[in-house]
PDB file of C-alpha atoms in Angstrom:
ATOM      1  CA  MET A 474       2.040  -7.466  18.624  1.00 91.00           C
ATOM      2  CA  ILE A 475       3.666  -9.453  15.817  1.00 92.00           C
ATOM      3  CA  THR A 476       1.816 -12.188  13.979  1.00 94.00           C
ATOM      4  CA  LYS A 477       3.154 -14.730  11.496  1.00 95.00           C
ATOM      5  CA  ILE A 478       1.137 -15.235   8.305  1.00 95.00           C
ATOM      6  CA  PHE A 479       2.422 -17.465   5.523  1.00 94.00           C
ATOM      7  CA  PRO A 480       2.050 -15.840   2.093  1.00 92.00           C
ATOM      8  CA  GLU A 481       1.582 -19.187   0.323  1.00 91.00           C
ATOM      9  CA  ASN A 482      -1.596 -19.859   2.303  1.00 91.00           C
ATOM     10  CA  PRO A 483      -2.761 -16.908   4.447  1.00 94.00           C
ATOM     11  CA  ASN A 484      -4.666 -18.083   7.535  1.00 94.00           C
ATOM     12  CA  GLU A 485      -8.259 -16.839   7.277  1.00 94.00           C
ATOM     13  CA  LYS A 486      -8.656 -16.290  11.030  1.00 95.00           C
ATOM     14  CA  GLU A 487      -5.449 -14.252  11.181  1.00 96.00           C
ATOM     15  CA  ILE A 488      -6.603 -12.151   8.219  1.00 97.00           C
ATOM     16  CA  GLN A 489      -9.927 -11.527   9.992  1.00 97.00           C
ATOM     17  CA  LYS A 490      -8.056 -10.373  13.119  1.00 97.00           C
ATOM     18  CA  ILE A 491      -6.063  -7.900  11.017  1.00 97.00           C
ATOM     19  CA  VAL A 492      -9.246  -6.577   9.390  1.00 97.00           C
ATOM     20  CA  LYS A 493     -10.857  -6.105  12.816  1.00 97.00           C
ATOM     21  CA  ILE A 494      -7.850  -4.005  13.863  1.00 97.00           C
ATOM     22  CA  LEU A 495      -8.161  -1.900  10.686  1.00 97.00           C
ATOM     23  CA  LYS A 496     -11.885  -1.331  11.269  1.00 97.00           C
ATOM     24  CA  ASN A 497     -11.082  -0.077  14.781  1.00 97.00           C
ATOM     25  CA  ASP A 498      -8.816   2.751  13.522  1.00 97.00           C
ATOM     26  CA  GLY A 499      -5.786   0.461  13.764  1.00 97.00           C
ATOM     27  CA  VAL A 500      -2.441   0.817  12.011  1.00 97.00           C
ATOM     28  CA  ILE A 501      -0.716  -2.250  10.602  1.00 98.00           C
ATOM     29  CA  ILE A 502       2.669  -3.070   9.090  1.00 97.00           C
ATOM     30  CA  TYR A 503       2.353  -5.713   6.411  1.00 97.00           C
ATOM     31  CA  PRO A 504       4.302  -7.326   3.548  1.00 96.00           C
ATOM     32  CA  THR A 505       3.890  -6.440  -0.113  1.00 95.00           C
ATOM     33  CA  ASP A 506       5.720  -7.694  -3.192  1.00 94.00           C
ATOM     34  CA  THR A 507       8.366  -5.019  -2.605  1.00 93.00           C
ATOM     35  CA  ILE A 508       9.107  -3.406   0.760  1.00 92.00           C
ATOM     36  CA  TYR A 509       6.988  -3.580   3.906  1.00 94.00           C
ATOM     37  CA  GLY A 510       4.162  -1.055   4.142  1.00 94.00           C
ATOM     38  CA  ILE A 511       2.372   0.816   6.938  1.00 94.00           C
ATOM     39  CA  GLY A 512      -1.358   0.803   6.294  1.00 95.00           C
ATOM     40  CA  CYS A 513      -4.793   1.671   7.630  1.00 96.00           C
ATOM     41  CA  ASP A 514      -8.433   1.680   6.541  1.00 95.00           C
ATOM     42  CA  ILE A 515      -8.997   4.248   3.783  1.00 92.00           C
ATOM     43  CA  TYR A 516     -11.939   5.651   5.795  1.00 91.00           C
ATOM     44  CA  SER A 517     -10.052   6.117   9.070  1.00 92.00           C
ATOM     45  CA  ALA A 518      -8.782   9.694   9.285  1.00 88.00           C
ATOM     46  CA  LYS A 519      -7.584   9.011  12.828  1.00 92.00           C
ATOM     47  CA  ALA A 520      -5.355   6.123  11.708  1.00 93.00           C
ATOM     48  CA  ALA A 521      -4.068   8.132   8.737  1.00 89.00           C
ATOM     49  CA  GLU A 522      -2.998  10.892  11.102  1.00 88.00           C
ATOM     50  CA  ARG A 523      -1.170   8.314  13.213  1.00 92.00           C
ATOM     51  CA  ILE A 524       0.756   7.093  10.171  1.00 90.00           C
ATOM     52  CA  ALA A 525       1.650  10.661   9.213  1.00 87.00           C
ATOM     53  CA  GLN A 526       2.982  11.237  12.750  1.00 88.00           C
ATOM     54  CA  ILE A 527       4.988   7.992  12.663  1.00 88.00           C
ATOM     55  CA  LYS A 528       6.660   9.147   9.445  1.00 82.00           C
ATOM     56  CA  HIS A 529       6.871  12.817  10.498  1.00 80.00           C
ATOM     57  CA  LEU A 530       4.762  13.906   7.549  1.00 74.00           C
ATOM     58  CA  ASP A 531       1.894  16.298   6.957  1.00 69.00           C
ATOM     59  CA  VAL A 532      -1.039  14.025   6.077  1.00 62.00           C
ATOM     60  CA  ASP A 533      -2.271  16.544   3.472  1.00 61.00           C
ATOM     61  CA  LYS A 534       1.061  16.641   1.651  1.00 61.00           C
ATOM     62  CA  ALA A 535       2.357  13.102   2.049  1.00 61.00           C
ATOM     63  CA  HIS A 536       2.343  10.727  -0.907  1.00 67.00           C
ATOM     64  CA  PHE A 537       0.233   7.779   0.121  1.00 79.00           C
ATOM     65  CA  SER A 538      -1.198   5.058  -2.104  1.00 90.00           C
ATOM     66  CA  LEU A 539      -4.240   2.808  -2.072  1.00 93.00           C
ATOM     67  CA  ILE A 540      -3.840  -0.961  -2.041  1.00 95.00           C
ATOM     68  CA  CYS A 541      -6.650  -2.390  -4.165  1.00 95.00           C
ATOM     69  CA  TYR A 542      -7.717  -5.996  -4.654  1.00 94.00           C
ATOM     70  CA  ASP A 543      -8.129  -6.025  -8.432  1.00 93.00           C
ATOM     71  CA  LEU A 544      -8.670  -3.835 -11.501  1.00 91.00           C
ATOM     72  CA  SER A 545     -12.430  -3.535 -10.974  1.00 88.00           C
ATOM     73  CA  ASN A 546     -11.665  -2.313  -7.451  1.00 87.00           C
ATOM     74  CA  ILE A 547      -9.469   0.434  -8.967  1.00 89.00           C
ATOM     75  CA  SER A 548     -12.326   1.796 -11.095  1.00 87.00           C
ATOM     76  CA  ASP A 549     -14.281   2.537  -7.908  1.00 89.00           C
ATOM     77  CA  TYR A 550     -11.715   5.181  -6.938  1.00 89.00           C
ATOM     78  CA  THR A 551     -10.420   6.591 -10.223  1.00 91.00           C
ATOM     79  CA  LYS A 552     -11.849   8.472 -13.169  1.00 89.00           C
ATOM     80  CA  GLN A 553     -12.441   6.447 -16.311  1.00 85.00           C
ATOM     81  CA  LEU A 554      -9.188   4.948 -17.487  1.00 87.00           C
ATOM     82  CA  ASP A 555      -7.791   5.525 -20.952  1.00 88.00           C
ATOM     83  CA  ASN A 556      -7.983   2.245 -22.884  1.00 89.00           C
ATOM     84  CA  ASN A 557      -4.215   2.090 -23.368  1.00 91.00           C
ATOM     85  CA  VAL A 558      -3.584   2.742 -19.648  1.00 92.00           C
ATOM     86  CA  PHE A 559      -6.037  -0.009 -18.705  1.00 92.00           C
ATOM     87  CA  LYS A 560      -4.256  -2.498 -20.994  1.00 93.00           C
ATOM     88  CA  VAL A 561      -0.856  -1.630 -19.501  1.00 95.00           C
ATOM     89  CA  MET A 562      -2.217  -2.036 -15.973  1.00 94.00           C
ATOM     90  CA  LYS A 563      -3.844  -5.350 -16.881  1.00 95.00           C
ATOM     91  CA  ARG A 564      -0.505  -6.589 -18.276  1.00 96.00           C
ATOM     92  CA  ASN A 565       1.492  -5.595 -15.188  1.00 97.00           C
ATOM     93  CA  LEU A 566      -0.820  -6.137 -12.219  1.00 96.00           C
ATOM     94  CA  PRO A 567      -0.700  -7.679  -9.696  1.00 96.00           C
ATOM     95  CA  GLY A 568       2.900  -6.525  -9.545  1.00 96.00           C
ATOM     96  CA  PRO A 569       5.474  -4.133  -8.046  1.00 96.00           C
ATOM     97  CA  PHE A 570       4.052  -0.936  -9.523  1.00 96.00           C
ATOM     98  CA  THR A 571       2.360   2.209  -8.252  1.00 95.00           C
ATOM     99  CA  PHE A 572       0.146   3.793 -10.906  1.00 95.00           C
ATOM    100  CA  ILE A 573      -0.658   7.488 -10.479  1.00 93.00           C
ATOM    101  CA  LEU A 574      -4.213   8.023 -11.724  1.00 93.00           C
ATOM    102  CA  GLU A 575      -6.878  10.709 -11.562  1.00 90.00           C
ATOM    103  CA  ALA A 576      -8.924  10.237  -8.391  1.00 88.00           C
ATOM    104  CA  ASN A 577     -12.700  10.383  -8.304  1.00 89.00           C
ATOM    105  CA  SER A 578     -14.906  11.608  -5.464  1.00 85.00           C
ATOM    106  CA  ASN A 579     -14.823   8.218  -3.669  1.00 86.00           C
ATOM    107  CA  VAL A 580     -11.253   8.862  -2.554  1.00 83.00           C
ATOM    108  CA  PRO A 581     -11.179  10.743   0.770  1.00 79.00           C
ATOM    109  CA  LYS A 582      -9.628  14.175   0.202  1.00 71.00           C
ATOM    110  CA  MET A 583      -6.673  13.530   2.474  1.00 65.00           C
ATOM    111  CA  PHE A 584      -5.400  10.765   0.169  1.00 63.00           C
ATOM    112  CA  LYS A 585      -5.401  12.740  -3.062  1.00 58.00           C
ATOM    113  CA  LEU A 586      -1.886  13.681  -4.049  1.00 56.00           C
ATOM    114  CA  ASN A 587      -1.607  17.485  -4.012  1.00 54.00           C
ATOM    115  CA  LYS A 588      -3.979  19.764  -5.929  1.00 57.00           C
ATOM    116  CA  LYS A 589      -3.871  17.616  -9.060  1.00 60.00           C
ATOM    117  CA  LYS A 590      -6.387  15.312  -7.367  1.00 84.00           C
ATOM    118  CA  THR A 591      -4.493  12.195  -8.284  1.00 87.00           C
ATOM    119  CA  VAL A 592      -4.030   8.994  -6.337  1.00 89.00           C
ATOM    120  CA  GLY A 593      -1.390   6.265  -6.266  1.00 92.00           C
ATOM    121  CA  ILE A 594      -2.843   2.801  -6.853  1.00 94.00           C
ATOM    122  CA  ARG A 595      -1.176  -0.534  -6.064  1.00 95.00           C
ATOM    123  CA  ILE A 596      -2.190  -4.174  -6.527  1.00 96.00           C
ATOM    124  CA  PRO A 597       0.810  -5.963  -5.032  1.00 96.00           C
ATOM    125  CA  ASP A 598       1.570  -9.544  -5.996  1.00 96.00           C
ATOM    126  CA  ASN A 599       1.334 -10.663  -2.379  1.00 96.00           C
ATOM    127  CA  PRO A 600      -1.528 -12.895  -1.140  1.00 96.00           C
ATOM    128  CA  ILE A 601      -1.407 -11.476   2.421  1.00 97.00           C
ATOM    129  CA  ALA A 602      -1.955  -7.868   1.297  1.00 97.00           C
ATOM    130  CA  LEU A 603      -4.636  -8.871  -1.205  1.00 96.00           C
ATOM    131  CA  GLU A 604      -6.541 -11.065   1.272  1.00 96.00           C
ATOM    132  CA  ILE A 605      -6.592  -8.228   3.819  1.00 97.00           C
ATOM    133  CA  VAL A 606      -8.096  -5.826   1.263  1.00 96.00           C
ATOM    134  CA  LYS A 607     -10.557  -8.447   0.030  1.00 96.00           C
ATOM    135  CA  GLU A 608     -11.763  -9.226   3.567  1.00 96.00           C
ATOM    136  CA  LEU A 609     -11.959  -5.520   4.459  1.00 96.00           C
ATOM    137  CA  GLY A 610     -14.103  -4.824   1.395  1.00 95.00           C
ATOM    138  CA  HIS A 611     -12.304  -1.670   0.281  1.00 93.00           C
ATOM    139  CA  PRO A 612      -8.713  -0.437  -0.133  1.00 94.00           C
ATOM    140  CA  ILE A 613      -6.203   0.293   2.564  1.00 95.00           C
ATOM    141  CA  PHE A 614      -4.163   3.435   2.500  1.00 91.00           C
ATOM    142  CA  THR A 615      -0.449   2.774   2.583  1.00 92.00           C
ATOM    143  CA  THR A 616       3.062   4.164   2.674  1.00 90.00           C
ATOM    144  CA  SER A 617       6.489   2.544   2.890  1.00 88.00           C
ATOM    145  CA  VAL A 618       8.385   1.494   5.990  1.00 86.00           C
ATOM    146  CA  ILE A 619      11.583   3.515   5.596  1.00 74.00           C
ATOM    147  CA  ASP A 620      14.687   2.888   7.673  1.00 64.00           C
ATOM    148  CA  ASP A 621      16.482   5.691   9.504  1.00 62.00           C
ATOM    149  CA  ASP A 622      19.764   4.336   8.190  1.00 58.00           C
ATOM    150  CA  GLU A 623      20.812   6.459   5.198  1.00 55.00           C
ATOM    151  CA  ILE A 624      22.527   3.512   3.524  1.00 51.00           C
ATOM    152  CA  ILE A 625      20.017   0.702   4.133  1.00 57.00           C
ATOM    153  CA  GLU A 626      16.902   2.836   3.371  1.00 61.00           C
ATOM    154  CA  TYR A 627      14.432  -0.070   3.810  1.00 68.00           C
ATOM    155  CA  THR A 628      14.296  -2.646   6.600  1.00 77.00           C
ATOM    156  CA  THR A 629      13.613  -6.119   5.184  1.00 86.00           C
ATOM    157  CA  ASP A 630      13.475  -8.182   8.400  1.00 90.00           C
ATOM    158  CA  PRO A 631       9.994  -8.173  10.032  1.00 93.00           C
ATOM    159  CA  GLU A 632      11.512  -8.890  13.472  1.00 93.00           C
ATOM    160  CA  LEU A 633      13.622  -5.731  13.229  1.00 91.00           C
ATOM    161  CA  ILE A 634      10.606  -3.785  11.954  1.00 92.00           C
ATOM    162  CA  TYR A 635       8.648  -4.989  14.987  1.00 93.00           C
ATOM    163  CA  GLU A 636      11.418  -3.914  17.395  1.00 92.00           C
ATOM    164  CA  ARG A 637      11.342  -0.434  15.930  1.00 91.00           C
ATOM    165  CA  TYR A 638       7.584   0.058  15.530  1.00 93.00           C
ATOM    166  CA  LYS A 639       6.003  -2.098  18.272  1.00 92.00           C
ATOM    167  CA  ASP A 640       5.011   0.960  20.334  1.00 94.00           C
ATOM    168  CA  LYS A 641       3.698   2.876  17.315  1.00 94.00           C
ATOM    169  CA  VAL A 642       1.492   0.411  15.426  1.00 96.00           C
ATOM    170  CA  ASP A 643      -1.111  -2.152  16.464  1.00 97.00           C
ATOM    171  CA  VAL A 644       0.334  -5.165  14.668  1.00 97.00           C
ATOM    172  CA  VAL A 645       3.301  -6.155  12.519  1.00 97.00           C
ATOM    173  CA  ILE A 646       2.592  -9.015  10.128  1.00 97.00           C
ATOM    174  CA  ASP A 647       5.578 -11.273   9.632  1.00 96.00           C
ATOM    175  CA  GLY A 648       5.201 -12.498   6.073  1.00 95.00           C
ATOM    176  CA  GLY A 649       8.880 -13.297   5.594  1.00 94.00           C
ATOM    177  CA  TYR A 650      11.713 -11.072   4.445  1.00 91.00           C
ATOM    178  CA  GLY A 651      10.736  -8.120   2.278  1.00 90.00           C
ATOM    179  CA  LYS A 652      12.649  -6.649  -0.650  1.00 88.00           C
ATOM    180  CA  ASN A 653      14.805  -3.548  -0.263  1.00 86.00           C
ATOM    181  CA  VAL A 654      13.793  -1.922  -3.552  1.00 88.00           C
ATOM    182  CA  ALA A 655      10.511  -0.008  -3.814  1.00 89.00           C
ATOM    183  CA  SER A 656       7.824  -0.230  -6.512  1.00 93.00           C
ATOM    184  CA  THR A 657       8.150   1.410  -9.923  1.00 95.00           C
ATOM    185  CA  ILE A 658       6.003   4.560 -10.041  1.00 94.00           C
ATOM    186  CA  VAL A 659       4.115   5.097 -13.297  1.00 96.00           C
ATOM    187  CA  ASP A 660       2.311   8.399 -13.946  1.00 94.00           C
ATOM    188  CA  CYS A 661      -0.719   7.891 -16.204  1.00 93.00           C
ATOM    189  CA  THR A 662      -2.491  11.201 -15.578  1.00 90.00           C
ATOM    190  CA  GLY A 663      -1.591  13.015 -18.787  1.00 77.00           C
ATOM    191  CA  GLY A 664      -2.975  10.349 -21.099  1.00 74.00           C
ATOM    192  CA  GLU A 665       0.624   9.193 -21.493  1.00 84.00           C
ATOM    193  CA  ILE A 666       2.577   6.608 -19.520  1.00 93.00           C
ATOM    194  CA  ASN A 667       5.662   8.034 -17.802  1.00 93.00           C
ATOM    195  CA  ILE A 668       7.929   6.200 -15.389  1.00 95.00           C
ATOM    196  CA  VAL A 669       8.533   8.637 -12.527  1.00 93.00           C
ATOM    197  CA  ARG A 670      10.683   6.272 -10.464  1.00 92.00           C
ATOM    198  CA  GLN A 671      12.250   3.040 -11.642  1.00 95.00           C
ATOM    199  CA  GLY A 672      11.894   0.491  -8.887  1.00 92.00           C
ATOM    200  CA  VAL A 673      11.909  -3.284  -8.810  1.00 91.00           C
ATOM    201  CA  GLY A 674       9.192  -3.615 -11.487  1.00 93.00           C
ATOM    202  CA  GLU A 675      10.045  -3.643 -15.201  1.00 95.00           C
ATOM    203  CA  LEU A 676       6.975  -2.221 -16.941  1.00 95.00           C
ATOM    204  CA  ILE A 677       5.626  -4.167 -19.931  1.00 94.00           C
ATOM    205  CA  LEU A 678       4.081  -1.700 -22.373  1.00 88.00           C
TER     206      LEU A 678
END
């Protein structure tokens, strides 16, 4: 199914329907402030396995991120943040960044990136994504919708995304055209701030 939600004013009933799907081990495709993402409830191992299969990945080795609602939400899933790191995150979020942080024990093991026990954290500047997480009450686990086309890389049209994924996911949220450049990845695990991948976001230090 495909459902239209307007980012300027997300419909509460539609958001509640999406959350119900997530709570029932559902997989959704939804807009962010960069490219479209495939997401599920952080506590649904079954749905996470489905996403890994969709993307032909090993769920234990794949690089997934958590979509959080705000900075206080982040502290529930990460070890205490360095003061400088916190200030940088506060300056740049919500925004098109993925911050790699040290995970705490609240993060299910399957979502920790490799043996370093780190986790990617996002707070996208997109009301639809944020309202879903807020209504759900905890983060969703997410990865990017990548196109098979070697040149295009990311599909930006939700109708085309739906055509491709309608048999693989439970719902595609049409929140308008997405971007075709991914988030900027910032590694904060060594006490220093290193840009691992320059994406659409220009980090303000």
